[in-house]
CSV table of C-alpha atoms and ligand atoms in Angstrom, one decimal:
chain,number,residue,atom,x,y,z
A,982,UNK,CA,0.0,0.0,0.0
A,983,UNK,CA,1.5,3.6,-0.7
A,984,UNK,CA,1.8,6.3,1.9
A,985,UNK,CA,-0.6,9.1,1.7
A,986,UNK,CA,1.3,12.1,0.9
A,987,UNK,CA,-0.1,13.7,4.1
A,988,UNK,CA,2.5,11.3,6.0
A,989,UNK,CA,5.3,12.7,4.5
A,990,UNK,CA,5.3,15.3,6.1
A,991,UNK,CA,6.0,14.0,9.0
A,992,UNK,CA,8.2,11.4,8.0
A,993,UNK,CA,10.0,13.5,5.0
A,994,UNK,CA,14.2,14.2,5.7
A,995,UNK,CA,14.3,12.1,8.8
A,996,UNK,CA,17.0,9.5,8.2
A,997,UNK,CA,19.0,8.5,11.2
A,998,UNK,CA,22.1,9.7,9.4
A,999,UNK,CA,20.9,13.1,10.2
A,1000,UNK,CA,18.8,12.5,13.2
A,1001,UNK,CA,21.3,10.7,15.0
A,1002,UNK,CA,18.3,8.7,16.7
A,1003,UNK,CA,16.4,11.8,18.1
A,1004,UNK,CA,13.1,13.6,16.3
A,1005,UNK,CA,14.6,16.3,15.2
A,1006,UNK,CA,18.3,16.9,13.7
A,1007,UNK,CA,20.5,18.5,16.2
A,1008,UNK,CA,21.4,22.1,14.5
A,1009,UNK,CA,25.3,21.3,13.2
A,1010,UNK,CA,26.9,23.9,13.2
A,1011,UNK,CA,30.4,24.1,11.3
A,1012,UNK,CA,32.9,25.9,8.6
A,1013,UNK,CA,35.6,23.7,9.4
A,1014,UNK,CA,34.8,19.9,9.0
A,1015,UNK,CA,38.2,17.9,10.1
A,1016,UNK,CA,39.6,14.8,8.7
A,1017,UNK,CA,41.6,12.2,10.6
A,1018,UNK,CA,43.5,10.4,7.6
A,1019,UNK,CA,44.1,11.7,3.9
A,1020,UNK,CA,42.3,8.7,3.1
A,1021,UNK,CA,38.8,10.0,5.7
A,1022,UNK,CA,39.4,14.0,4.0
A,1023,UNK,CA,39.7,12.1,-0.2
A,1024,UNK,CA,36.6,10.5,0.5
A,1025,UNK,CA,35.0,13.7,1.8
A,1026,UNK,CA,36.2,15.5,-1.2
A,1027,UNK,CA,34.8,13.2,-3.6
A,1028,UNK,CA,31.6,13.2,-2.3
A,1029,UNK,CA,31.5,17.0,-1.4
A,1030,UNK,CA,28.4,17.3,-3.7
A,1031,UNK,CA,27.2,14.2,-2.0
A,1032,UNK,CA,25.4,15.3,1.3
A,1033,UNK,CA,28.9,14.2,2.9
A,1034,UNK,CA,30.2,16.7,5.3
A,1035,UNK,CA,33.2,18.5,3.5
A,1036,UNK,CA,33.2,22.2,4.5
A,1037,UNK,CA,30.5,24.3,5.9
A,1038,UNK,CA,29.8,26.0,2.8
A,1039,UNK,CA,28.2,22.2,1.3
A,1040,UNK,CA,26.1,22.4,4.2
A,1041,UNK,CA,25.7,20.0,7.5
A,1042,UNK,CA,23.3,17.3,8.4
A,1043,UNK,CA,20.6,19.9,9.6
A,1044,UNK,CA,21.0,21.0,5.7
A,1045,UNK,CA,20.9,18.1,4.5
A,1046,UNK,CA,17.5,17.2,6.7
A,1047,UNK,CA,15.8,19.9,5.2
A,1048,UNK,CA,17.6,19.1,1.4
A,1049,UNK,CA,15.7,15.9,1.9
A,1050,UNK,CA,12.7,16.9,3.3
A,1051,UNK,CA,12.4,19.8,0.3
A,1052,UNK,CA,12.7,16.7,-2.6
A,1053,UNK,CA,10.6,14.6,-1.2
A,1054,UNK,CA,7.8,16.7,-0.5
A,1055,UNK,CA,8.3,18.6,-3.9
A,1056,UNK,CA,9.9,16.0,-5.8
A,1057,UNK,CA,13.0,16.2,-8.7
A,1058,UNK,CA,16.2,15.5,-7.5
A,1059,UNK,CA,18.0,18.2,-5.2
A,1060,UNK,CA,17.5,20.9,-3.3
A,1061,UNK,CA,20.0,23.7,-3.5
A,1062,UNK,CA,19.1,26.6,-0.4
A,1063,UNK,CA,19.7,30.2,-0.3
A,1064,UNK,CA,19.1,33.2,2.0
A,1065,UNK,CA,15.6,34.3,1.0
A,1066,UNK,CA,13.6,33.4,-1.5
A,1067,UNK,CA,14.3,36.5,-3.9
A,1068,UNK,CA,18.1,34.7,-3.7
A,1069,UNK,CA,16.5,31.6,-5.3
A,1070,UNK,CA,15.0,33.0,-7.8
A,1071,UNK,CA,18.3,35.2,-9.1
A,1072,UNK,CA,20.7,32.7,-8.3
A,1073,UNK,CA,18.3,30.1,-10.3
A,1074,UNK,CA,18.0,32.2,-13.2
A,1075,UNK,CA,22.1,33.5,-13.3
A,1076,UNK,CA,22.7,30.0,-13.0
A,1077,UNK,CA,21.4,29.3,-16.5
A,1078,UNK,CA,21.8,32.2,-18.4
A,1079,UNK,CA,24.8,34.2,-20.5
A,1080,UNK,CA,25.0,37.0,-22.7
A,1081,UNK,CA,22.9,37.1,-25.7
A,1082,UNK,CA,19.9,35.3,-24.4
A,1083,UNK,CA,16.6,35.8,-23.6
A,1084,UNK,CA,14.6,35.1,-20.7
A,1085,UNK,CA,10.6,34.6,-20.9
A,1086,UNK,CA,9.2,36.1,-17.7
A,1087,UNK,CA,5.3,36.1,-16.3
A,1088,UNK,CA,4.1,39.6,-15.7
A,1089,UNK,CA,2.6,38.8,-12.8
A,1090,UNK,CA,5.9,38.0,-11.0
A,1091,UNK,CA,6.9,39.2,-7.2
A,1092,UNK,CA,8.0,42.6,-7.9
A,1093,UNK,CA,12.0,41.9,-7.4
A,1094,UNK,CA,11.9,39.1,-9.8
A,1095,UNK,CA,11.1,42.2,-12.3
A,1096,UNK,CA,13.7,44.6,-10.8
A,1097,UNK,CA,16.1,42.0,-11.4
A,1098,UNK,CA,15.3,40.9,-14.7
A,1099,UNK,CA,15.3,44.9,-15.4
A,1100,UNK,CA,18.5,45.9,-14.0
A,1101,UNK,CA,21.1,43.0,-14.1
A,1102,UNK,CA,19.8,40.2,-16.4
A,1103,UNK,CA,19.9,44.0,-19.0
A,1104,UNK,CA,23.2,45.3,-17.4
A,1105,UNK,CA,24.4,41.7,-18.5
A,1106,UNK,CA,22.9,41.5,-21.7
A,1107,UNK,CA,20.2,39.0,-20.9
A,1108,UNK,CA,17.1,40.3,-23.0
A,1109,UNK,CA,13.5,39.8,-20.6
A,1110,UNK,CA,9.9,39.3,-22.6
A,1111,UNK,CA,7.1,39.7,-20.2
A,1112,UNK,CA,4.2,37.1,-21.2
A,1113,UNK,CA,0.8,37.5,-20.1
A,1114,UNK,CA,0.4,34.8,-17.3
A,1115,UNK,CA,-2.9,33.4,-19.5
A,1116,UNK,CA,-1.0,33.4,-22.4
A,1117,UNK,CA,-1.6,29.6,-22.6
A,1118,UNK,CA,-1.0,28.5,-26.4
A,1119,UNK,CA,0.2,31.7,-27.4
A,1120,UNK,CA,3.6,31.5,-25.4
A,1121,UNK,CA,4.9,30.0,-29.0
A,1122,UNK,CA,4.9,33.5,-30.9
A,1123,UNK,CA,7.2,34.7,-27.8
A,1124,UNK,CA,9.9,31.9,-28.1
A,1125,UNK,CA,12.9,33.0,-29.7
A,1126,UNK,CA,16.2,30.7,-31.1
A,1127,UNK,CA,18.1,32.3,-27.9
A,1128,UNK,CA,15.2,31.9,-25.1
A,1129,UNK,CA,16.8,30.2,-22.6
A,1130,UNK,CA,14.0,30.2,-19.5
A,1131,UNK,CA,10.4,29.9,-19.2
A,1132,UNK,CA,9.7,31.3,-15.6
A,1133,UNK,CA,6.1,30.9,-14.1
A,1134,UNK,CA,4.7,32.3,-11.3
A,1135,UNK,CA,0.9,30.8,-10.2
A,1136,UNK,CA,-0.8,32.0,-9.2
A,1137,UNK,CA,0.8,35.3,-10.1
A,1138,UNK,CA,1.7,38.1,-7.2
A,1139,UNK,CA,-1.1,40.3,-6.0
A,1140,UNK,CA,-3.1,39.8,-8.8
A,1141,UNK,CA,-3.5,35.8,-8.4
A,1142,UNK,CA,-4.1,34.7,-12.2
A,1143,UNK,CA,-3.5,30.6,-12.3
A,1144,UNK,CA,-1.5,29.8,-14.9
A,1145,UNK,CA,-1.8,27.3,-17.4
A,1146,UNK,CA,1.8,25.2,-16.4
A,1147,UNK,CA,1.7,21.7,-18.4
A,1148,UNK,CA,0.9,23.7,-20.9
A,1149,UNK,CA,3.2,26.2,-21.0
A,1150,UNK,CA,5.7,23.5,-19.8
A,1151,UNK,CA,5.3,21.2,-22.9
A,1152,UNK,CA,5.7,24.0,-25.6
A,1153,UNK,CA,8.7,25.1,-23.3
A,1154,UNK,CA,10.6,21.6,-24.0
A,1155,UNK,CA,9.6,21.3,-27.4
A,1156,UNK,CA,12.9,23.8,-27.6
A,1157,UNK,CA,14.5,22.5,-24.8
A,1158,UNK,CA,13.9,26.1,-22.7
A,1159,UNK,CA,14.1,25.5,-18.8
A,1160,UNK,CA,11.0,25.5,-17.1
A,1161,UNK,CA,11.1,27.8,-13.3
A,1162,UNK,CA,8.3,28.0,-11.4
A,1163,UNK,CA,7.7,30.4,-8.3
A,1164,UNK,CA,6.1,27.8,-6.4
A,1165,UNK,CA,6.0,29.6,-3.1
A,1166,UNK,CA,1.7,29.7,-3.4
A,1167,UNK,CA,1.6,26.2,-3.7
A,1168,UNK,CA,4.0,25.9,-0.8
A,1169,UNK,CA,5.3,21.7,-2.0
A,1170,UNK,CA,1.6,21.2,-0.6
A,1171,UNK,CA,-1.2,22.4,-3.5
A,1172,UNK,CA,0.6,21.9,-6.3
A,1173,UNK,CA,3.2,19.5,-7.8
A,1174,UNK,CA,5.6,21.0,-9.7
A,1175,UNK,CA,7.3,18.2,-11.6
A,1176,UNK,CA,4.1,16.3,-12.7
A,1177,UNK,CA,3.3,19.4,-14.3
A,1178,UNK,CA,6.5,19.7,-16.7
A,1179,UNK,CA,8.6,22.3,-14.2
A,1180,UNK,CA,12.5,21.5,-14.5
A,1181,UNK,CA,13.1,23.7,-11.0
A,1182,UNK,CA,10.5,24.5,-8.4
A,1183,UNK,CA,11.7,27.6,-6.2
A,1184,UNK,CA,10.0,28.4,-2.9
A,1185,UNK,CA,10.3,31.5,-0.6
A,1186,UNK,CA,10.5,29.5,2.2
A,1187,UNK,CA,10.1,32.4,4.4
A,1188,UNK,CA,6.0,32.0,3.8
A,1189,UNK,CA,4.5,29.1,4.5
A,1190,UNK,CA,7.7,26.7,4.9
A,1191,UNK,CA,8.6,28.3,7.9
A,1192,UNK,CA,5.3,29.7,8.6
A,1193,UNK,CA,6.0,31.7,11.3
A,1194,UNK,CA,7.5,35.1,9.9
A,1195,UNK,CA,10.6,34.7,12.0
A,1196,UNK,CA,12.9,33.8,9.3
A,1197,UNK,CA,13.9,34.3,5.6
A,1198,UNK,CA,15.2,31.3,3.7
A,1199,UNK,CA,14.4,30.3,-0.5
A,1200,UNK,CA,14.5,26.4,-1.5
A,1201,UNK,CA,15.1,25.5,-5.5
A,1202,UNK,CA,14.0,22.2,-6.1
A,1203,UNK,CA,15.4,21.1,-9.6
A,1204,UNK,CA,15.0,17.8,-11.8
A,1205,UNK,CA,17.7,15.2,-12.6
A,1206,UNK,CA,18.6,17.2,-16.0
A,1207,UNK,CA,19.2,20.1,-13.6
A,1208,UNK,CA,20.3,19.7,-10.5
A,1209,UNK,CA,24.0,19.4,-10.7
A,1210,UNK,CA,24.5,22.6,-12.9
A,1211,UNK,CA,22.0,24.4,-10.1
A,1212,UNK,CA,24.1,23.1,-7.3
A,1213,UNK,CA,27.3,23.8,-8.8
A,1214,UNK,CA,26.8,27.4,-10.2
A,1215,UNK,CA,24.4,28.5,-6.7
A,1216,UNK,CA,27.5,27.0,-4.9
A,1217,UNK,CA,30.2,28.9,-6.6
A,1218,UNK,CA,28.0,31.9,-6.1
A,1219,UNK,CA,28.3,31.1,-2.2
A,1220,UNK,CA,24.7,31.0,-1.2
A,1221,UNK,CA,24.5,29.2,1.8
A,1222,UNK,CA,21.9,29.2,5.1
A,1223,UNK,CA,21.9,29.2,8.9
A,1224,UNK,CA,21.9,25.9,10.0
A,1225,UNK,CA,19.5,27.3,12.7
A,1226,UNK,CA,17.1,28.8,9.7
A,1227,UNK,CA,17.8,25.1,7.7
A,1228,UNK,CA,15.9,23.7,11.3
A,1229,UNK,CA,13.4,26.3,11.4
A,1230,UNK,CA,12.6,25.4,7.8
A,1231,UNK,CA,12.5,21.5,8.4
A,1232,UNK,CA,10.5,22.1,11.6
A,1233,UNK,CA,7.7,24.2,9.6
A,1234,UNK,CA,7.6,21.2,6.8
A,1235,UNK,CA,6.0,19.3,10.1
A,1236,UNK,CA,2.8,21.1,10.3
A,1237,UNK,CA,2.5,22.5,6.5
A,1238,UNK,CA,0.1,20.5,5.5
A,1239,UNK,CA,-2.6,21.1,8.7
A,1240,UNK,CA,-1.6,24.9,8.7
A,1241,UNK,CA,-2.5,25.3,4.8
A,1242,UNK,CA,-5.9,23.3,5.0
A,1243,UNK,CA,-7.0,25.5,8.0
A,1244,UNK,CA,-5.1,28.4,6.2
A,1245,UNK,CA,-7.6,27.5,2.9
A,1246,UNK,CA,-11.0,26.4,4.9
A,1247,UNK,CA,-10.5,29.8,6.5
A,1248,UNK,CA,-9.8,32.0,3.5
A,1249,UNK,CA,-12.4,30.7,1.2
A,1250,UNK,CA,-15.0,32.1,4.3
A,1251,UNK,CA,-13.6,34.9,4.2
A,1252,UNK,CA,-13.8,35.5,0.9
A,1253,UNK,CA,-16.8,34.2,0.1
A,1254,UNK,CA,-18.2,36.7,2.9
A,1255,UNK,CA,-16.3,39.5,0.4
A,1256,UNK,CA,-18.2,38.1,-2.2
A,1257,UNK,CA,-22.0,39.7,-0.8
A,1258,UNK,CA,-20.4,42.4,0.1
A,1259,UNK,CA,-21.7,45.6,-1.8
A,1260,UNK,CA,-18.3,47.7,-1.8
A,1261,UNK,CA,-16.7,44.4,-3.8
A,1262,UNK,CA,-16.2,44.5,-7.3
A,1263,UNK,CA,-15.3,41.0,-7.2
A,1264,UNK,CA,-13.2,38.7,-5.6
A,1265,UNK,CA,-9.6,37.2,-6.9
A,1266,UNK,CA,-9.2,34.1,-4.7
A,1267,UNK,CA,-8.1,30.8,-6.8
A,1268,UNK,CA,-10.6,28.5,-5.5
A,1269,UNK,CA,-13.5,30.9,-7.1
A,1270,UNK,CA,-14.8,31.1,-10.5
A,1271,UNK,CA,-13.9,35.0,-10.3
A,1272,UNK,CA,-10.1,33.9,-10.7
A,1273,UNK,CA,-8.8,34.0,-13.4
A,1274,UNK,CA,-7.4,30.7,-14.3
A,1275,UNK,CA,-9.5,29.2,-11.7
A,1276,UNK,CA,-10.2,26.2,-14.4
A,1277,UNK,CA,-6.4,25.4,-13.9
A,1278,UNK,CA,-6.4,25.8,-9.7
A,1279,UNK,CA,-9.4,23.1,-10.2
A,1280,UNK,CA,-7.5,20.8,-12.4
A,1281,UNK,CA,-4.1,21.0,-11.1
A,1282,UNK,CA,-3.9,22.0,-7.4
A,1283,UNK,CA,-5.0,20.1,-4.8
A,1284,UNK,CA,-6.1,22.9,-1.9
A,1285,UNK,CA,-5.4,26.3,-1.3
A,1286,UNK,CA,-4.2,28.7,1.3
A,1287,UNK,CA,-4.5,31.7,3.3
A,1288,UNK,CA,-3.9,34.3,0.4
A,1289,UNK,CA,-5.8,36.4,-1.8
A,1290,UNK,CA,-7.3,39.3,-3.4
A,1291,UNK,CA,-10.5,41.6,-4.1
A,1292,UNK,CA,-11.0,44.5,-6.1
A,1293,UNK,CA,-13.3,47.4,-4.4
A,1294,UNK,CA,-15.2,49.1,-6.8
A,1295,UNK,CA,-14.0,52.7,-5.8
A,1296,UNK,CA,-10.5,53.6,-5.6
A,1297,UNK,CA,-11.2,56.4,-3.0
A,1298,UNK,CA,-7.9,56.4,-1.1
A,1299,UNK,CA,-9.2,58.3,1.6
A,1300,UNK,CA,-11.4,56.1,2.5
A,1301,UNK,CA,-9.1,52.9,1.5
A,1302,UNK,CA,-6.9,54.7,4.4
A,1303,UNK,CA,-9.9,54.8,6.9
A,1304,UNK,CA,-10.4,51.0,6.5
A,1305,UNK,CA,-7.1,49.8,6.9
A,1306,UNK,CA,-5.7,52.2,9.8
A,1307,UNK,CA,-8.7,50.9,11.7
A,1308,UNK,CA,-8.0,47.3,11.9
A,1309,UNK,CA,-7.9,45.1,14.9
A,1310,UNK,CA,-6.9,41.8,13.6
A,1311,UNK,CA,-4.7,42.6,10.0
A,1312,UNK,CA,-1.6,44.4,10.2
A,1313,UNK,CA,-0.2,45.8,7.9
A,1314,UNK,CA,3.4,44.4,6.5
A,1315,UNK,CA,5.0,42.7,3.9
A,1316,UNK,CA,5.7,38.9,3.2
A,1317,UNK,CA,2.5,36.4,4.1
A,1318,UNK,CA,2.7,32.7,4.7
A,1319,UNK,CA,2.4,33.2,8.6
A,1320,UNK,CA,-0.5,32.3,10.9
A,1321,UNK,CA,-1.4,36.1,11.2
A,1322,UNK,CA,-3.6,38.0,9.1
A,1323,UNK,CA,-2.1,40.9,6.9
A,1324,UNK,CA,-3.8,43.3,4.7
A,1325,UNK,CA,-2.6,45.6,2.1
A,1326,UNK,CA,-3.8,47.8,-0.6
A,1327,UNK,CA,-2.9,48.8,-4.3
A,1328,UNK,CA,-4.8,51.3,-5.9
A,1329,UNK,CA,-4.8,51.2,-10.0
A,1330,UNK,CA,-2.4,53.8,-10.9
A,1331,UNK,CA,0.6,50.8,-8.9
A,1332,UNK,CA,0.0,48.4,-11.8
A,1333,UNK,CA,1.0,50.9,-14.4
A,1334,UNK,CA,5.1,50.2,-13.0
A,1335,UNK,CA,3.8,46.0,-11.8
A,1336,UNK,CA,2.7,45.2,-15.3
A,1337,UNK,CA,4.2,45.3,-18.8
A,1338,UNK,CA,1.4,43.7,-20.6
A,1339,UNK,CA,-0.9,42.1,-18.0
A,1340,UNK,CA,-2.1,45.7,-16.9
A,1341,UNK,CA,-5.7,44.8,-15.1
A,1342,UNK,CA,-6.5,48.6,-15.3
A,1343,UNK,CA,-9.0,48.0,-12.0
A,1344,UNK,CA,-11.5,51.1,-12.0
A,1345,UNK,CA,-11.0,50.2,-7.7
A,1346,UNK,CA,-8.5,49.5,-5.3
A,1347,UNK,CA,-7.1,46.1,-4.8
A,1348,UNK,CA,-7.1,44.9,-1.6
A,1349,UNK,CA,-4.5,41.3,-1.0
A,1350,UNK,CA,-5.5,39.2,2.3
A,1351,UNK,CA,-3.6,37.0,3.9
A,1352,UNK,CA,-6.1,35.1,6.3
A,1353,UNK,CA,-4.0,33.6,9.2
A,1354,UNK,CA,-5.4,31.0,12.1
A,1355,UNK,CA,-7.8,33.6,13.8
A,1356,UNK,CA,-10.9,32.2,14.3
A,1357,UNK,CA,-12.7,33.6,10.8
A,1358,UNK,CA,-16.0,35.6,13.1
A,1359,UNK,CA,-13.4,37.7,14.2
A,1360,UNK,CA,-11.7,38.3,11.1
A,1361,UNK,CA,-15.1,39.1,9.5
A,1362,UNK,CA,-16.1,41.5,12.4
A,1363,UNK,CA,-12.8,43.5,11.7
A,1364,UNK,CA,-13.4,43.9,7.5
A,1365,UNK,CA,-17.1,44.7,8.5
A,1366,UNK,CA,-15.9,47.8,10.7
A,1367,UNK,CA,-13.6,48.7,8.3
A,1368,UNK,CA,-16.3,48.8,5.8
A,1369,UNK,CA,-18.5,50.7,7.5
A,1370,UNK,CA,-15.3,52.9,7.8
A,1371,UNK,CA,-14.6,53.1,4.3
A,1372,UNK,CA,-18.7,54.0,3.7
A,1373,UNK,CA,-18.4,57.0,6.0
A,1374,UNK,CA,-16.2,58.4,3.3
A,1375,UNK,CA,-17.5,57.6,0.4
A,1376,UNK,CA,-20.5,58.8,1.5
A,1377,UNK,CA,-19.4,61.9,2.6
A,1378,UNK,CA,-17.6,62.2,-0.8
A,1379,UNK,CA,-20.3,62.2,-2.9
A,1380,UNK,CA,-22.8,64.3,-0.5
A,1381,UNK,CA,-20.1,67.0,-1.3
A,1382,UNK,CA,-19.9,65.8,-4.8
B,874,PLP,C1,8.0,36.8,-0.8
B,874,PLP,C2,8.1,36.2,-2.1
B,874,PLP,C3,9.3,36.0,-2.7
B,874,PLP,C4,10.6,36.5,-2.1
B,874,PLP,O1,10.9,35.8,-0.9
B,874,PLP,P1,11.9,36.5,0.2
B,874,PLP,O2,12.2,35.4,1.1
B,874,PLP,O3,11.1,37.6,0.9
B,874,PLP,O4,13.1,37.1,-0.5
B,874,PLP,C5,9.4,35.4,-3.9
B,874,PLP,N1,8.2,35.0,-4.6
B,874,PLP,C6,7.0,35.2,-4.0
B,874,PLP,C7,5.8,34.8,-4.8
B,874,PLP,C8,6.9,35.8,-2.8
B,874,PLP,O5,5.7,36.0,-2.3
């Protein structure tokens, strides 16, 4: 009988090697690893890329834990880690590329992912095409003889279009173009990246990995074909982590999946609340068919999560202002993936610098959720004030009007 995958993670990087017969890997910490015999330090240095302890830089067993526990809840064949997630994605990307080729980007990518592809992929003469994240079919007219990376993001930042990846994926090998996928929605939970086509799955593991917005840390799971070049080139680029964040990081992978479902049960109430209410224009959350792309979050994913978005249908920022200075139970802040609610805003005019082609010119403000373990009455209790915050405004705007 197979496992169910919810067992793995429990089970997933625990191998006695790095246990050392306890629940949790002791946090190893080291630079210098020291050889007995020339024969002990040879073997080491053979088997450097190995998960053999060789110098602190190749990581230690706590590393190597978590390296384990990222492949096997993700799948492909290694898992190279890096400082933050925005690391990943850079290092991922320089770790492929040279001068002269081009690089296929979603427009719906986390905002650095842009800045970078803006200011050094160009300042090394790596030419970016932004794609329209339901592009589907159409990403053939965009290939070129020097594109050398498909990179997907689904759902996309802020906006939260699904994307269309074995699609996308398949036309992608047809030229042998490398497949990335910001996987950090999906979280190695929702969505599996390498049954889908991806060649490397990157995660800010500072969301829901860790979970607890106390630490920053980026996971790039690549295939076979890809995982040696990956490791090599991140390694000679000297990303390395914290063996105390590696820990943090392996601990989260314990109660993923149980966070995410109640993370999910307690967003979709949320916004399906949003849904009746009158100041909505509509509501951007996957698992609704006001998503777009939800037809592929139905097909491919297997649960959702604790973030999303919904467009008012004014974009008076005055009163945007009033509702979010008021609130009890959302803070404001960056980053999401914890068990606390967060709210932020974006009003049109930010998508004219977000968006090269994918501009949703909103007539309202957007408004991105991320629902956290409160108990949901409260949660809706704190968006109702703040509505009836927001309504003093707009009604006082247009008695003056
Ligand atoms: C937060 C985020 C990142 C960047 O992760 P950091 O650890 O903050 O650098 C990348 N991609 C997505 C989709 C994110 O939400």
């Amino acid at each position: 009988m197979s496992e169910s995958p919810k067992t793995k993670f429990v089970t997933a990087g625990r191998d006695k090697k790095w246990t050392n017969g306890v629940v949790n890997p002791p946090v190893q910490r080291a630079s210098t690893i020291v050889f007995d015999t020339v024969a002990e330090k040879q073997q080491a240095t053979i088997n450097r890329a190995n998960k053999t302890l060789f110098y602190g830089r190749r990581g230690t067993n706590t590393h190597f834990a978590f390296q384990d526990a990222m492949t096997e809840i993700e799948g492909g064949a290694g898992c190279a880690l890096y400082p933050c997630g925005t690391a990943a994605i850079s290092n991922a990307i320089l770790s492929f590329v040279e001068t002269g080729d081009h690089i296929l980007m979603v427009d719906t990518c986390y905002e650095p992912t842009r800045d970078f592809c803006d200011t050094i992929m160009k300042k090394m003469g790596v030419e970016t095409t932004y794609y329209n994240p339901t592009i589907g079919d159409g990403i053939r007219e965009l290939i070129k003889p020097n594109t050398k990376i498909l990179f997907l993001e689904s759902p996309g930042s802020i906006t939260m279009e699904v994307q269309d990846v074995p699609t996308l994926s398949k036309i992608a090998h047809e030229q042998d173009i490398i497949v990335m996928l910001d996987n950090t929605w999906g979280a190695g939970v929702n969505f599996s990246p390498f049954d889908f086509g991806v060649d490397i799955s990157i995660q800010a593991a500072t969301k829901y990995i860790v979970g607890h917005s106390d630490v920053m840390l980026g996971t790039a799971v690549a295939s076979e074909k890809y995982w040696p070049p990956l490791r090599e080139q991140s390694y000679l680029m000297g990303q390395c982590v914290s063996p105390d964040d590696a820990y943090l990081g392996l601990r989260g992978i314990r109660t993923l999946d149980v966070r995410l479902r109640q993370h999910a049960e307690n967003s979709l109430k949320v916004a399906k609340w949003l849904q009746s209410r009158p100041e909505v224009d509509h509501v951007r959350h996957p698992a609704l068919e006001t998503c777009p792309g939800h037809e592929f979050f139905e097909r491919d994913f297997t649960g959702g999560n604790g973030l999303f978005s919904f467009v008012l249908k004014s974009s008076y920022s005055k009163a945007t202002t009033a509702l979010l200075d008021g609130m009890k139970h959302f803070s404001m802040g960056y980053s999401w993936g914890g068990f606390e609610s967060l709210i932020l805003a974006n009003e049109p005019k930010s998508f004219n610098s977000l968006r090269t082609v994918a501009n949703p010119n909103f007539e309202g403000t957007l408004i991105r959720l991320h629902i956290g373990l409160e108990d949901t009455d409260d949660l809706i209790a704190d968006l109702e004030a703040g509505f009836a915050r927001y309504n003093a405004l707009i009604l006082e705007k247009e008695a003056t009007a």
